[in-house]
XYZ file of C-alpha atoms in Angstrom:
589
model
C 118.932 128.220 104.556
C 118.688 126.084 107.662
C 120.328 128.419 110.024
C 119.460 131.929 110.464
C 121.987 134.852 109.064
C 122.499 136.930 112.761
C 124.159 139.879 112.850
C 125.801 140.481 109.876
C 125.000 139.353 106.300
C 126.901 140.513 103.301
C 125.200 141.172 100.081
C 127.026 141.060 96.552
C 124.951 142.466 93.489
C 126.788 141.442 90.269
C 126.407 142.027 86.722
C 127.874 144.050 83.358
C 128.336 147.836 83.517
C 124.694 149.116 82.641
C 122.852 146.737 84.120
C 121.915 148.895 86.697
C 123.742 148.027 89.894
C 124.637 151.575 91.127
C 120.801 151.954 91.132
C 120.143 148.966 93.322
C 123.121 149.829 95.913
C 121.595 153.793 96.080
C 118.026 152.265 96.947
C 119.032 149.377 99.508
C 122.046 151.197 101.113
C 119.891 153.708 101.922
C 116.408 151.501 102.784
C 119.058 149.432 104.720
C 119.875 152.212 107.009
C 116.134 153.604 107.526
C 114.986 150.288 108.488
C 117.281 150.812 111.752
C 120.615 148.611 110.567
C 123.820 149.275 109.976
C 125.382 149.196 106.382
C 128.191 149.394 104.905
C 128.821 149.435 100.578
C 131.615 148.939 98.852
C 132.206 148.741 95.192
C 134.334 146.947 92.244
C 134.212 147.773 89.059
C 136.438 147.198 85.603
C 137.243 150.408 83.452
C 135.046 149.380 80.366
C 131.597 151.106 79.372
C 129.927 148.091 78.814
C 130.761 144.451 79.686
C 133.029 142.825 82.218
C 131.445 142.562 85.697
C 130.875 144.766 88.308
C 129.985 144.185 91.638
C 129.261 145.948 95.120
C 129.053 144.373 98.541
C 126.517 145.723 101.031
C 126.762 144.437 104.463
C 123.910 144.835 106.775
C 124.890 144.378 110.735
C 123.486 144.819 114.508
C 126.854 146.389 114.552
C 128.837 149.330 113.158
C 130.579 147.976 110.222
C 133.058 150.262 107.949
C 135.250 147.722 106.225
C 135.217 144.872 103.317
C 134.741 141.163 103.680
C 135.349 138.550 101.576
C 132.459 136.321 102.302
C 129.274 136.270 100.414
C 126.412 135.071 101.950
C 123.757 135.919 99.316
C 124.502 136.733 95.773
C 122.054 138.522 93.270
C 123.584 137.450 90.070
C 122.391 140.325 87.316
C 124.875 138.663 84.879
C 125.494 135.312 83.238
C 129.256 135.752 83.805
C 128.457 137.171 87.779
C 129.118 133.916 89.341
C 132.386 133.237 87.400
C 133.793 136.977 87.940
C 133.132 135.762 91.872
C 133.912 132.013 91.923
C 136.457 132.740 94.351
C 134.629 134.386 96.957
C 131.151 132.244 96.512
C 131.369 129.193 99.238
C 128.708 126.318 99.700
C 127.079 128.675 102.193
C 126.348 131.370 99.566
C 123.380 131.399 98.397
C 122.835 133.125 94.872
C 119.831 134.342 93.348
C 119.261 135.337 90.103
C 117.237 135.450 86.572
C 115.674 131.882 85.592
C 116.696 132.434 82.015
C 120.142 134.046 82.855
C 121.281 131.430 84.827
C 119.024 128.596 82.848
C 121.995 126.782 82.063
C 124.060 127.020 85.582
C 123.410 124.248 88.663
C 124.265 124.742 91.351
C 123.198 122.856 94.512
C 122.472 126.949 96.283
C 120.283 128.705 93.187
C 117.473 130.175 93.288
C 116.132 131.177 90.397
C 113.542 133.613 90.014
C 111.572 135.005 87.174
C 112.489 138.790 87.602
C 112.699 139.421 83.589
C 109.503 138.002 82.720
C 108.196 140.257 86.444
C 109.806 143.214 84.670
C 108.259 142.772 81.231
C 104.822 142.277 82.816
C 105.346 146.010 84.325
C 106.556 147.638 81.754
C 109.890 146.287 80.263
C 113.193 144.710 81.673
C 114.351 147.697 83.172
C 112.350 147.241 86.034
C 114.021 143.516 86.954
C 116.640 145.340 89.320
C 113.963 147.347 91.325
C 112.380 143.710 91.648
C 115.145 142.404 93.166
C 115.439 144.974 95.619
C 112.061 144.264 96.820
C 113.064 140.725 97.335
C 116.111 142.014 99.176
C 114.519 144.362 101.395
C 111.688 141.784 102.150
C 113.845 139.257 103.331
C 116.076 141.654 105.138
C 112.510 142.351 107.288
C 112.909 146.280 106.048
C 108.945 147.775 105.904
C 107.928 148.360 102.769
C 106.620 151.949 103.670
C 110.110 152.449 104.245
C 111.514 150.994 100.805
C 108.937 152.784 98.498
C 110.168 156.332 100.297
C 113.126 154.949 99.092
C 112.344 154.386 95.599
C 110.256 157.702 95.433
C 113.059 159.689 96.308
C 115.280 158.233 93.819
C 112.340 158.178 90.836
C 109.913 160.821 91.965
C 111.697 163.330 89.673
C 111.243 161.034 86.272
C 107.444 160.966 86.282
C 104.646 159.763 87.546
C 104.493 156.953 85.036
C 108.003 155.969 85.743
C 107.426 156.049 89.444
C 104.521 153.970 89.573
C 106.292 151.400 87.569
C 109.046 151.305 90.042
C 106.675 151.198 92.837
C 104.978 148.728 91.538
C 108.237 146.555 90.591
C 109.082 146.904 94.539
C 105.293 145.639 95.386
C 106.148 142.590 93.163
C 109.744 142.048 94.862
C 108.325 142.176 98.317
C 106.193 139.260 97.228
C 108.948 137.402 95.571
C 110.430 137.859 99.530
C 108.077 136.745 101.002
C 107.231 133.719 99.414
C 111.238 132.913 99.862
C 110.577 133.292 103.298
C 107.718 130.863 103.459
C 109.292 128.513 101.917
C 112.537 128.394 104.757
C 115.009 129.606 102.291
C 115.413 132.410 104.294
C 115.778 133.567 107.987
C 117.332 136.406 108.665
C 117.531 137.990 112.167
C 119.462 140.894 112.411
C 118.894 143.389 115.626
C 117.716 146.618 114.792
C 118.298 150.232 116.456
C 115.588 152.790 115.637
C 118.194 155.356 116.282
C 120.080 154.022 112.983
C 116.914 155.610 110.771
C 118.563 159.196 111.590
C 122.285 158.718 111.479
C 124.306 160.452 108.159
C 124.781 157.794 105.603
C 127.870 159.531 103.404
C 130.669 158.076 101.002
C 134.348 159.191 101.078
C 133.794 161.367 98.775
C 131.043 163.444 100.189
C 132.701 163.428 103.662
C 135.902 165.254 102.274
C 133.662 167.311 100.567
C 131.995 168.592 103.306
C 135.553 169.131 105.275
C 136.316 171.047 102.571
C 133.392 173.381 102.744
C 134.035 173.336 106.819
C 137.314 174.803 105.376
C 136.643 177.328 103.674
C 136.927 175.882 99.974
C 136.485 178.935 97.670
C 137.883 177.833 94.286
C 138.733 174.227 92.790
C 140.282 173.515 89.268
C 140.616 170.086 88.232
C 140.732 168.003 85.154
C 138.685 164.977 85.382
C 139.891 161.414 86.558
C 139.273 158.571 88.108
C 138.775 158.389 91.145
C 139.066 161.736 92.074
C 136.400 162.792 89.188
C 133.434 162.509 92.173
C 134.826 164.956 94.741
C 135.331 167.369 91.747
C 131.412 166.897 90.936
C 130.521 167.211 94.676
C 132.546 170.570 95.095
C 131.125 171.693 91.512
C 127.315 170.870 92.467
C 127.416 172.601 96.007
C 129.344 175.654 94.776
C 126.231 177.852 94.200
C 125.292 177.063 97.949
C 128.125 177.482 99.509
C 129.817 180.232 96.996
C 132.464 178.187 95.712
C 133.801 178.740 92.010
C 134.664 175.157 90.544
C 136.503 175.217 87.105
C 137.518 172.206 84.920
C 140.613 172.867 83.858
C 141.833 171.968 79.973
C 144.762 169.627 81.643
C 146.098 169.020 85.368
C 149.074 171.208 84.569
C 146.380 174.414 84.304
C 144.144 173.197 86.902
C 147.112 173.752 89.743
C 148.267 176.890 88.090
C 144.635 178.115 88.324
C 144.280 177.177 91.784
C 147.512 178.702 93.053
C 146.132 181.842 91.322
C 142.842 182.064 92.768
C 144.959 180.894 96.288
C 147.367 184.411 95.375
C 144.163 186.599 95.465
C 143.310 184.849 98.689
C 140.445 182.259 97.597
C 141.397 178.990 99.417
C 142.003 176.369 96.763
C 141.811 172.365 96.270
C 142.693 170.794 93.257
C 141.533 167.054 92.811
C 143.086 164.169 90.655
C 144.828 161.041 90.655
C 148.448 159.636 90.191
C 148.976 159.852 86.759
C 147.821 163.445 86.188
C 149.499 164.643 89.859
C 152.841 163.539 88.075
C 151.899 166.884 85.768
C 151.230 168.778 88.626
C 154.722 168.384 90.138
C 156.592 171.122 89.420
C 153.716 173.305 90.398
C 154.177 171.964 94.247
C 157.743 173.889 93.849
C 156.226 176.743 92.835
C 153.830 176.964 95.821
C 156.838 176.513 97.888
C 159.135 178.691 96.191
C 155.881 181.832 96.232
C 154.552 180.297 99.766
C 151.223 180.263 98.306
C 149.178 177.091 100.047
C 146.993 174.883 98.222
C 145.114 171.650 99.111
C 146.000 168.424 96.708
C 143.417 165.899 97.021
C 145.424 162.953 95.325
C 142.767 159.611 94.895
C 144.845 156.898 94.571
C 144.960 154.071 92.179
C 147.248 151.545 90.500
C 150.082 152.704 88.012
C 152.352 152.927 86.872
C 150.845 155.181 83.860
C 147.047 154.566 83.974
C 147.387 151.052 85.809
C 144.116 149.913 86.210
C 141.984 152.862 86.053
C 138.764 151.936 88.525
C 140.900 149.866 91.094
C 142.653 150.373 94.483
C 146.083 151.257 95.358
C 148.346 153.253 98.129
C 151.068 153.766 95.596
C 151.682 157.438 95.553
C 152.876 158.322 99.157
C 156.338 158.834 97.417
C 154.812 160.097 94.825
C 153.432 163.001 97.189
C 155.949 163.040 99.207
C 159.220 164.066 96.666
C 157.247 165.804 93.899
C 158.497 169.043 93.000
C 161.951 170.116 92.194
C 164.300 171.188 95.316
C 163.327 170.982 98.321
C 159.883 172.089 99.921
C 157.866 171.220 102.904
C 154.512 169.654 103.289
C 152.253 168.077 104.386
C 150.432 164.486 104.020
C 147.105 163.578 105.485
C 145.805 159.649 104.933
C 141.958 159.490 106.325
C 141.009 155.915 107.152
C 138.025 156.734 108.632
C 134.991 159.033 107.279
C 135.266 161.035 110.399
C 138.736 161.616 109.963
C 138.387 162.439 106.262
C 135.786 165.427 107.234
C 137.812 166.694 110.264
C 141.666 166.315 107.747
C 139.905 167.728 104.853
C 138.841 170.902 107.149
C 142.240 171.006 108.794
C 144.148 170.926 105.727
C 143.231 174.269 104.681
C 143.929 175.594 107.661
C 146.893 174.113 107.942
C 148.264 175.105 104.743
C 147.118 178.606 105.214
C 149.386 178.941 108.412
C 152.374 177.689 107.032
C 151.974 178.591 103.215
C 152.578 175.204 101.634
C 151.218 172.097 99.711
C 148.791 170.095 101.939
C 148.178 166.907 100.462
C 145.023 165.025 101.472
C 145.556 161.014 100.026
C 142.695 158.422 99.490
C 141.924 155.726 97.100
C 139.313 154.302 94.896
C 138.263 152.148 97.606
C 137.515 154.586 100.385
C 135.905 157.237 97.916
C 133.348 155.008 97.195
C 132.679 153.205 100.684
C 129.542 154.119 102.052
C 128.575 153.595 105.890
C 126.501 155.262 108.744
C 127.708 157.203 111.277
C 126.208 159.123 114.457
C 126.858 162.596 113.735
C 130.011 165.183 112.782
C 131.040 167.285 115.167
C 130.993 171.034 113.980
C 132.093 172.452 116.893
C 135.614 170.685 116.322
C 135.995 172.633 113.194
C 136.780 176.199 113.217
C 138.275 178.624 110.625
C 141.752 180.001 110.926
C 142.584 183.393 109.482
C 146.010 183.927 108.095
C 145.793 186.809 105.788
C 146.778 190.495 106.926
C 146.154 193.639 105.779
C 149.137 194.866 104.312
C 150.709 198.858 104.923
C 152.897 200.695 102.413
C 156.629 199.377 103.911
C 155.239 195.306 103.187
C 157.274 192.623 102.307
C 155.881 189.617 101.349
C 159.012 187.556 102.173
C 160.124 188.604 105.572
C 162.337 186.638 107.167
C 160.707 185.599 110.365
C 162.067 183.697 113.619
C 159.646 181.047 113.005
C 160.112 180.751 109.131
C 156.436 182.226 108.475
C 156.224 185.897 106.262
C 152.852 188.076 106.923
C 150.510 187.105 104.128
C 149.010 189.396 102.214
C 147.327 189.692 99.155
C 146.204 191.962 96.317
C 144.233 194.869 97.161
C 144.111 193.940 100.758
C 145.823 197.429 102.481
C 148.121 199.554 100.712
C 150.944 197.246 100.391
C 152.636 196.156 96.969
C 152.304 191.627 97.065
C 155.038 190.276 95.013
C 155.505 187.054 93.909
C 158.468 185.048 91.667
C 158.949 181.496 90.661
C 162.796 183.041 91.183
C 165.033 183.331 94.241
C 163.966 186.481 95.574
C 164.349 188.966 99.137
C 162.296 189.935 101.154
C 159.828 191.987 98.924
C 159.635 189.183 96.175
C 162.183 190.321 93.421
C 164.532 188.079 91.677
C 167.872 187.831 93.223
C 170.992 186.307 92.864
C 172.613 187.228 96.521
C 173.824 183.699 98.169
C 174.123 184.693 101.137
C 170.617 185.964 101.337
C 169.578 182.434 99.335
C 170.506 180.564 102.315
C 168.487 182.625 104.441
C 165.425 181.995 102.564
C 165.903 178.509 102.077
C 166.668 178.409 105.805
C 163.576 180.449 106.142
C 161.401 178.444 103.899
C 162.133 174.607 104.670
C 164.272 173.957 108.615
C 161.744 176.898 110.381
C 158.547 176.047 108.598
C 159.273 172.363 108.924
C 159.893 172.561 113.237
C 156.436 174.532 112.905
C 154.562 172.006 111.021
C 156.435 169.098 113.415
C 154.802 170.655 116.118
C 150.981 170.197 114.764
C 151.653 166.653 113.401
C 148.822 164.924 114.149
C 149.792 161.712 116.787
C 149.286 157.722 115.320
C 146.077 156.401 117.424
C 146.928 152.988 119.502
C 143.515 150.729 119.370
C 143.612 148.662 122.058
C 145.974 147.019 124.464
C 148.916 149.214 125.839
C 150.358 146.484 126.864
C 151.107 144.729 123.592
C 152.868 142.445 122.107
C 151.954 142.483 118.882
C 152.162 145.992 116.667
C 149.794 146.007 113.602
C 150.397 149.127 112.042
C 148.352 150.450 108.941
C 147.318 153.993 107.545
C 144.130 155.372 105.395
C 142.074 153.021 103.697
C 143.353 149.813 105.581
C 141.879 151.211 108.915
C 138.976 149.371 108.771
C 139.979 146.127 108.191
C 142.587 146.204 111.030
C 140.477 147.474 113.150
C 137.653 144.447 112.338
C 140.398 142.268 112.414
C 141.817 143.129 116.117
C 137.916 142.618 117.046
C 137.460 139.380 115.675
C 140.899 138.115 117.622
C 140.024 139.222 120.715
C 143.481 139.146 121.948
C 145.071 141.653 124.196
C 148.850 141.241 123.476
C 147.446 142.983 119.944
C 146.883 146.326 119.306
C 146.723 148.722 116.166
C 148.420 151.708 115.190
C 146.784 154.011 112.989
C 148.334 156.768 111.099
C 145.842 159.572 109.598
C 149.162 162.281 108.992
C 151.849 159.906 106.998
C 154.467 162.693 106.730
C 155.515 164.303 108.858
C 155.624 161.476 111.448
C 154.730 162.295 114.998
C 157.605 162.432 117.493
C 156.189 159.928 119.620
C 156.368 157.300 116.306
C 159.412 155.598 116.903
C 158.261 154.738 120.962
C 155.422 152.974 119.890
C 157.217 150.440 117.366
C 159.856 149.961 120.266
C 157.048 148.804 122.536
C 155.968 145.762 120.572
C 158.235 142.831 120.595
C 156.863 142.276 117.044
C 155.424 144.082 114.147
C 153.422 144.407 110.863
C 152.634 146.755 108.434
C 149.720 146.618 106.383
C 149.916 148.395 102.740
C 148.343 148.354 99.469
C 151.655 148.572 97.398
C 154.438 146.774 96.085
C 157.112 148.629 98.237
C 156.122 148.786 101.132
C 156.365 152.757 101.006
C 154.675 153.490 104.695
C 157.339 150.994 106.177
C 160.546 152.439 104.081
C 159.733 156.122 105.579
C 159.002 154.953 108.825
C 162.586 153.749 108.711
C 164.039 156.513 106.765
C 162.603 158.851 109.607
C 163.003 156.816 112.837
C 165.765 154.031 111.991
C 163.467 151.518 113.176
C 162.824 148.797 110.752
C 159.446 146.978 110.666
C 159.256 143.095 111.372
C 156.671 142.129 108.901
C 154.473 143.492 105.964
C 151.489 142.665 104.271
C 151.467 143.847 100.870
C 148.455 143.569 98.805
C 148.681 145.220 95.168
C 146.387 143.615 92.568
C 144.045 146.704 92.863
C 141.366 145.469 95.562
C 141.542 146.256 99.343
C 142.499 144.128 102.523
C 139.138 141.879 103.521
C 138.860 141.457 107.190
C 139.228 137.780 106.532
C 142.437 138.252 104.902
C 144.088 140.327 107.854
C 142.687 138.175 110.717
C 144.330 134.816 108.679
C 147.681 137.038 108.956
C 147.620 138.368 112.453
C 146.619 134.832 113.430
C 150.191 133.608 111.837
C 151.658 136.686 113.428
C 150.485 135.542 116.775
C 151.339 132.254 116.676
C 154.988 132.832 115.288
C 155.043 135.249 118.485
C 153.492 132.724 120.616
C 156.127 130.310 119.511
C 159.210 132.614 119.699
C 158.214 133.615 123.534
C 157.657 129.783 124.530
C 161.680 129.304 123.228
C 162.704 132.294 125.083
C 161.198 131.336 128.012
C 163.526 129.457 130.777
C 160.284 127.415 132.848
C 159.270 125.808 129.073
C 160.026 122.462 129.081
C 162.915 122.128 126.574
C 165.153 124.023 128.481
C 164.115 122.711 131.603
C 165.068 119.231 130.203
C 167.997 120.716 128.695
């Protein structure tokens, strides 16, 4: 390497499931962030239990960095078929290092190959080869090795002292390979560092909702497990001695919401977690917490369909899905996190939310963001405050009262001396079955138009990044956020700005005078449809210009948006030079 790698370098580790990548992203991710960087790790993975190719991107930066890119600028090839699965992403800057006899019969002008298997075997077998190549990472990457073997004793420590000093020893040899690399000039890497870095949280998606939820007041989840809402339903499951939660895996997703609404009827507050394909079951429990007014958080993980799609990929293909589930007509809400400090500070405010009104919350993420990992400064726990909602019920209690605002006293079992009925039926005021139509209408009146002006009222606003003065109207929501936001960066242009929604339904009042500001627009989805865009319009009449649809189950790179706000601009630029009367056509004309 002739130049040196400033700034920002991105990483790709790639090889078959098994090979041990997950292990190798854990220990640098982590070293990466204790050696006073900023990282950022994202993952890609096929739905197979061996074979294919995986891969995961770590980006190490002087800067905060919470998105995707598309460039490689070293490659660790685990995997003959590594540099094929990426052949589209490798350029004649990359350079790729990897196994002498893995790659013994690939040339390429950048290779380095390096005898990590023979390294390994010399340890104690090949299963030390990735913890070698970590070393060489770390080395070049200037990260002390004091640092890198806390690392790998935190992660091995538990296995054995034998194991350990394998591992340890594997790390010793990798820091050698490094520096040797270095020596030789194939390497200079200068990235600033910040000492304050080494104590910043380093979380996933995952783990930040989970933590909102315990901020909460999570008491009780039932799921059945999928992909890729499987993790938050092992986070919730191993902090629920801690924290006295009760997580239950239910036999199907059909149970799992019938168990939560249950525990949520004896007052516990409830999440259940899955993905689009088992939600679909869940549906016609969301009418039933509307119908009994019994809340429950929906953590819906998003991934491509229809049916099971591809399984381990990305999507943002079930906002309708979320949005018209359940039969008749109930309200709700839908919270889209783009940021890890938005999915802590939704998650918490979701179950408080759906306390006060008595509804479905849904939370919606993706494959992508569950998995991202990145650094951040600190959560703010004095933002997040519990809500009580429940009363203590007397002897004359109904549990459907019609109210002015649409919202009955909640009470449950046991609570005071009042009887709490609940029916999947029409019912009156005290919760038993009724066919009166007149008094129908009042509860549907009371149920869906009041509750829904309540909820309107704590929508959570869109947040404009950058210019108020703009042109130019990106507009994106959840996962995309971070790749618009890199993108606007990178353009440094202030007739641009971005507008981010983290509540998709319902839309804030003040939705519709933001689009009308720009003289142009784009909308940046991962779906077919366009779903974000057709209820936008549905809600506000305003149609967006442009969209950006990306739906072959991996996310928006930064590279990808800045090539399309670039054309936006120009096509902009080009429309306002024909409008204007001093440009020199007309003036000719």
């Amino acid at each position: 390497m002739s130049e040196s790698l400033k700034e920002d370098v991105s990483i790709v580790l790639c090889g078959e499931a098994g090979q041990g990548i997950q292990t190798v992203e854990e220990i640098l991710v982590q070293a990466v962030k204790l050696g006073g960087y900023n990282v950022f790790s994202s993952k890609e993975y096929m739905s197979r239990i061996r074979g294919g190719e995986n891969s995961t991107e770590i980006r190490v930066s002087s800067n905060r960095v919470m998105t995707y890119v598309n460039r490689i600028d070293i490659l660790i090839a685990i995997s003959k078929g590594a540099i094929d699965h990426l052949k589209d992403r490798i350029s004649e800057d990359t350079i790729i290092m990897g196994d002498e006899d893995t790659l013994k019969d690939i040339e390429m002008p950048s290779l380095i190959k390096i005898p990590f298997l023979k390294m390994a075997k010399s340890i104690g077998g090949p299963i030390f080869a990735n913890i070698i190549a970590a070393g060489a990472l770390s080395r070049i990457l200037n990260i002390d090795k004091k640092i890198f073997n806390e690392c790998i004793t935190a992660m091995f420590g538990q296995k054995g002292e034998k194991i350990l000093e394998g591992d340890l020893k594997a790390g010793e040899e990798g820091y050698n390979v490094g520096e040797d690399l270095i020596s030789s000039g194939k390497f200079n890497i200068d990235i600033e560092k910040d000492p304050k870095i080494r104590d910043e949280l380093l979380l996933n998606g995952t783990e930040v909702v989970g933590f909102g939820c315990i901020a909460g007041g999570c008491k009780f989840m039932s799921s059945y497990p999928m992909t890729p809402s499987t993790p938050l339903q092992t986070f919730i499951a191993g902090n629920s001695t801690e924290f006295g939660m009760i997580f239950e895996q239910a036999e199907d997703e059909i149970a799992a919401i019938n168990m939560g609404l249950g525990a949520s009827y004896a007052g516990a507050r409830s999440i259940v977690a899955t993905s689009g394909s088992g939600f679909a079951l869940m549906s016609e429990a969301v009418g039933l917490s509307g119908m009994i007014e019994t809340p429950i958080v929906i953590y819906l993980a998003q991934r491509p369909g229809p049916a099971v799609g591809l399984p381990t990929r990305t999507s943002q293909e079930d906002l309708k899905l979320a949005l018209y589930s359940s039969p008749g007509e109930t309200p709700r809400a839908i919270f889209a996190p783009g940021k890890l400090e938005d999915a802590f500070y939704l998650a918490h405010h979701a179950f408080n939310l759906a306390d006060k009104y008595q509804i479905p919350v849904f939370i919606l993420t993706d494959q992508y963001f569950a998995d991202v990992y990145y650094n951040l400064p600190s959560l703010n726990l004095d933002k997040v405050k519990f809500q009580k909602y429940i009363i203590k019920t007397d002897e004359n209690y109904k549990r459907y009262e019609i109210t002015e605002d649409g919202i009955s006293p909640r009470g449950i079992p046991g609570y005071g001396e009042g009887l709490v009925v609940v029916d999947s039926d029409e019912h009156d005021e005290k919760g038993h079955i009724t066919e009166d139509l007149n008094l129908r209408n009042k509860m549907v009146e009371k149920r869906l138009y009041k509750k829904l002006e309540g909820i309107q009222e704590d929508v959570i606003p869109p947040e404009l990044i950058g210019p108020s003065d703009y042109d130019v109207l990106a507009i994106g929501w959840g996962s995309t956020y971070g790749a618009i936001k890199e993108a606007l960066d990178n353009l440094e242009n202030d007739k641009i700005a971005f507008l981010y929604f983290k509540q998709v339904y319902p839309l804030h009042s003040e939705t519709k005078k933001y689009l009308e500001k720009a003289k142009n627009t784009i909308i940046f989805e991962n779906n077919a449809q366009a779903q974000f865009a057709n209820l936008i319009k549905m809600e506000t009449g305003f149609e967006i210009n442009e969209e950006s649809l990306k739906y072959n189950g991996m996310p928006f790179s930064v590279e990808e948006v800045t090539e399309t706000l670039k054309n936006t601009l120009e096509v902009e630029r080009n429309s306002m030079n024909f409008r204007n009367p001093k440009n020199k056509f007309l003036e000719e004309l």
